[in-house]
Short mmCIF file of C-alpha atoms in Angstrom, two decimals:
data_model
loop_
_atom_site.label_atom_id
_atom_site.label_comp_id
_atom_site.label_asym_id
_atom_site.label_seq_id
_atom_site.Cartn_x
_atom_site.Cartn_y
_atom_site.Cartn_z
CA MET D 1 103.63 76.58 106.92
CA PRO D 2 105.59 76.18 103.67
CA CYS D 3 106.77 79.28 101.87
CA GLN D 4 108.35 79.90 98.49
CA SER D 5 112.04 80.60 98.79
CA TYR D 6 115.33 81.10 97.08
CA HIS D 7 116.05 77.41 97.61
CA GLU D 8 113.24 76.27 95.35
CA SER D 9 115.16 77.75 92.43
CA LYS D 10 118.10 75.59 93.55
CA GLY D 11 116.04 72.42 93.56
CA ILE D 12 115.62 72.22 97.35
CA SER D 13 112.04 71.63 98.47
CA PHE D 14 110.55 72.95 101.69
CA ASP D 15 110.53 69.45 103.20
CA GLN D 16 114.21 69.01 102.38
CA LEU D 17 115.12 72.13 104.38
CA TRP D 18 114.49 70.16 107.57
CA GLU D 19 117.41 67.87 106.68
CA PHE D 20 120.00 70.66 107.05
CA PRO D 21 121.60 71.54 110.42
CA PRO D 22 119.69 74.01 112.63
CA VAL D 23 120.80 77.64 112.82
CA THR D 24 121.04 80.34 115.47
CA VAL D 25 119.70 83.78 114.55
CA PHE D 26 119.66 87.11 116.34
CA ILE D 27 117.11 89.68 115.15
CA GLY D 28 117.43 93.36 115.98
CA ILE D 29 114.04 95.03 115.51
CA PHE D 30 114.39 98.76 114.85
CA ILE D 31 111.76 100.75 116.72
CA THR D 32 111.40 104.01 118.62
CA GLY D 33 111.01 104.15 122.38
CA GLU D 34 107.48 105.53 122.17
CA ASN D 35 106.09 102.49 120.31
CA SER D 36 105.39 100.31 123.34
CA GLU D 37 102.14 98.91 121.93
CA ILE D 38 103.89 97.59 118.82
CA ARG D 39 106.58 96.03 120.98
CA GLN D 40 103.97 94.27 123.08
CA ILE D 41 102.27 92.82 120.00
CA LEU D 42 105.54 91.61 118.47
CA ARG D 43 106.77 90.33 121.83
CA SER D 44 103.67 88.19 122.25
CA LEU D 45 103.91 86.81 118.71
CA TYR D 46 107.62 86.04 118.79
CA ARG D 47 107.66 84.56 122.28
CA SER D 48 104.92 82.12 121.31
CA GLN D 49 106.82 81.18 118.15
CA GLN D 50 110.08 80.64 120.03
CA LYS D 51 108.39 77.89 122.04
CA THR D 52 107.57 75.93 118.88
CA LEU D 53 110.92 76.16 117.07
CA ILE D 54 112.28 72.75 116.09
CA GLY D 55 116.04 72.65 116.53
CA ASP D 56 116.69 76.25 115.57
CA ARG D 57 117.28 79.12 117.99
CA VAL D 58 115.99 82.60 117.19
CA GLU D 59 116.44 85.48 119.62
CA TYR D 60 115.24 89.06 119.21
CA ARG D 61 115.78 92.46 120.79
CA PHE D 62 114.10 95.82 120.22
CA ILE D 63 116.68 98.36 119.07
CA MET D 64 116.22 102.05 119.83
CA GLY D 65 118.14 105.25 120.39
CA LYS D 66 118.39 107.19 123.64
CA PRO D 67 114.98 108.33 124.95
CA ALA D 68 114.11 111.96 124.36
CA SER D 69 112.67 112.62 127.83
CA PRO D 70 113.11 111.52 131.46
CA ASP D 71 109.52 110.26 131.47
CA LEU D 72 110.19 107.96 128.51
CA GLN D 73 113.40 106.75 130.15
CA ILE D 74 111.43 105.74 133.25
CA ARG D 75 108.85 103.89 131.17
CA LEU D 76 111.58 102.06 129.25
CA ASP D 77 113.34 101.13 132.49
CA ILE D 78 110.12 99.55 133.77
CA GLU D 79 109.60 97.71 130.47
CA GLN D 80 113.18 96.46 130.46
CA GLU D 81 112.86 95.18 134.01
CA ALA D 82 109.72 93.29 133.01
CA TYR D 83 110.90 91.79 129.71
CA GLY D 84 114.66 92.29 129.30
CA ASP D 85 114.44 92.61 125.53
CA LEU D 86 115.32 96.27 124.94
CA VAL D 87 118.62 97.60 123.60
CA ILE D 88 119.15 101.35 123.91
CA LEU D 89 122.03 102.43 121.68
CA ASN D 90 124.36 105.24 122.67
CA ILE D 91 122.96 107.51 119.96
CA THR D 92 120.04 109.91 119.68
CA GLU D 93 117.00 108.25 118.12
CA ASN D 94 117.12 108.93 114.39
CA LEU D 95 116.22 107.72 110.95
CA ASN D 96 119.16 107.29 108.57
CA LYS D 97 121.60 109.31 110.69
CA GLY D 98 123.81 106.57 112.04
CA LYS D 99 121.47 104.29 113.98
CA GLY D 100 122.26 101.43 111.61
CA LEU D 101 126.00 101.69 112.17
CA ALA D 102 125.49 102.03 115.94
CA TYR D 103 123.46 98.81 115.88
CA TRP D 104 126.06 96.77 114.00
CA LYS D 105 128.83 98.13 116.24
CA TRP D 106 126.77 97.08 119.29
CA VAL D 107 126.24 93.58 117.87
CA ALA D 108 129.96 93.21 117.22
CA LYS D 109 130.84 94.38 120.74
CA THR D 110 128.25 92.06 122.30
CA TYR D 111 128.63 88.88 120.24
CA ALA D 112 131.91 88.92 118.28
CA GLY D 113 134.99 87.06 119.46
CA ILE D 114 133.01 84.33 121.22
CA PRO D 115 133.71 80.92 119.62
CA GLU D 116 130.14 79.64 119.89
CA ASN D 117 128.90 82.75 118.06
CA LYS D 118 131.07 82.15 114.99
CA SER D 119 128.10 80.78 113.03
CA LEU D 120 125.57 83.25 114.48
CA LEU D 121 123.45 84.96 111.82
CA VAL D 122 122.45 88.53 112.65
CA ALA D 123 119.36 90.23 111.24
CA LYS D 124 118.10 93.77 111.12
CA ALA D 125 114.31 94.04 110.83
CA ASP D 126 111.70 96.79 110.77
CA SER D 127 108.97 96.89 113.41
CA ASP D 128 106.11 97.00 110.90
CA ILE D 129 106.63 93.45 109.64
CA PHE D 130 105.89 90.01 111.08
CA ILE D 131 108.53 87.30 110.72
CA HIS D 132 107.66 83.61 110.71
CA LEU D 133 110.64 82.50 112.77
CA GLN D 134 110.65 78.83 111.79
CA ASN D 135 110.40 79.59 108.08
CA LEU D 136 113.19 82.14 108.36
CA ALA D 137 115.43 79.64 110.13
CA LEU D 138 114.64 76.88 107.65
CA ASN D 139 115.50 79.10 104.70
CA LEU D 140 118.83 79.95 106.32
CA ARG D 141 119.79 76.35 107.10
CA PRO D 142 121.31 75.42 103.69
CA LEU D 143 123.37 78.62 103.49
CA THR D 144 126.98 78.71 104.60
CA PRO D 145 127.44 81.13 107.56
CA LYS D 146 130.47 82.72 105.88
CA TYR D 147 130.21 86.05 104.09
CA LEU D 148 126.44 85.73 104.04
CA TYR D 149 124.44 88.81 103.03
CA TYR D 150 120.85 87.61 102.81
CA GLY D 151 117.60 89.39 102.03
CA HIS D 152 115.42 90.79 99.29
CA GLU D 153 117.76 92.26 96.70
CA ARG D 154 117.27 95.64 95.08
CA LYS D 155 119.13 95.51 91.79
CA LYS D 156 121.75 98.05 90.80
CA PRO D 157 124.78 97.91 88.47
CA GLY D 158 127.37 95.57 89.91
CA GLY D 159 124.98 93.89 92.33
CA GLY D 160 122.38 95.19 94.73
CA TRP D 161 121.64 95.88 98.37
CA ARG D 162 119.28 93.92 100.61
CA THR D 163 116.27 95.97 101.61
CA GLY D 164 116.06 97.17 105.20
CA ILE D 165 112.71 95.56 105.96
CA LEU D 166 114.73 92.42 106.82
CA PHE D 167 118.28 91.42 105.97
CA ILE D 168 120.91 89.21 107.54
CA LEU D 169 124.69 89.28 107.90
CA SER D 170 127.03 86.51 108.99
CA MET D 171 129.40 87.14 111.89
CA ASP D 172 132.47 87.68 109.72
CA TYR D 173 130.80 90.78 108.27
CA VAL D 174 129.67 91.89 111.73
CA GLU D 175 133.17 91.50 113.14
CA TRP D 176 134.59 93.54 110.26
CA ILE D 177 132.07 96.35 110.84
CA GLY D 178 132.87 96.29 114.54
CA LYS D 179 136.60 96.89 114.08
CA THR D 180 136.43 99.20 111.04
CA ASP D 181 136.25 102.98 111.03
CA ILE D 182 133.52 103.61 108.46
CA PRO D 183 134.12 106.85 106.49
CA PRO D 184 131.70 109.65 107.48
CA LYS D 185 130.28 109.81 103.96
CA TYR D 186 128.96 106.26 104.42
CA ILE D 187 127.22 106.80 107.78
CA ARG D 188 124.21 108.97 106.97
CA GLY D 189 121.59 107.86 104.49
CA PRO D 190 119.32 104.81 104.06
CA GLU D 191 120.78 102.27 106.46
CA ASP D 192 120.23 99.28 104.18
CA VAL D 193 122.02 100.97 101.28
CA ARG D 194 124.81 102.03 103.62
CA VAL D 195 125.53 98.42 104.63
CA TRP D 196 125.97 97.62 100.94
CA ASP D 197 128.26 100.63 100.62
CA TRP D 198 130.40 99.46 103.54
CA LEU D 199 130.89 96.00 102.07
CA ASN D 200 131.80 97.48 98.70
CA TRP D 201 134.14 100.06 100.22
CA GLY D 202 135.84 97.32 102.24
CA ASN D 203 136.12 95.17 99.11
CA LEU D 204 134.59 92.26 100.98
CA PRO D 205 133.30 89.14 99.23
CA LYS D 206 129.53 88.95 98.79
#
């Protein structure tokens, strides 16, 4: 299913995207532990799409904070045993109080430093959107996996952040976040804006 993209403005048609090398993408879907029905819907949709990917590899995990009750912990344990696609961060479930940083630190700890992951592209997505996995991968194919900060840009003086509904970082950014002590003033607040703040504070290329 063709979609309009950034590449059309660069003179690359949808059909031409297939000529570029395949990519590997990891998507962390932010969700709370209680939203099991949403997870089941997305799980069904994404698992069926994974089977039809042509060349590309797209993996996903549901990202949540620590469960608020023993009952929820039990239910999540059962769900994890059945599907194996949950990641419970070592942080209390929250909105804009450090969950974003905890996620990127987890990604760095899990995937950084492994040679075959050098070109891995890592996404953060909301749970109230549906991603067409093949189209996402195709649109990422022509982009160099070095200092890549990809997503819908919200303009501001000097540049702009990529909105939290879906954005992607290359592994060099992820590795930097993993080994960097982010100042406390840049931890709380809208997690998509904070990522932009980190890259600016670190004076990283974008």
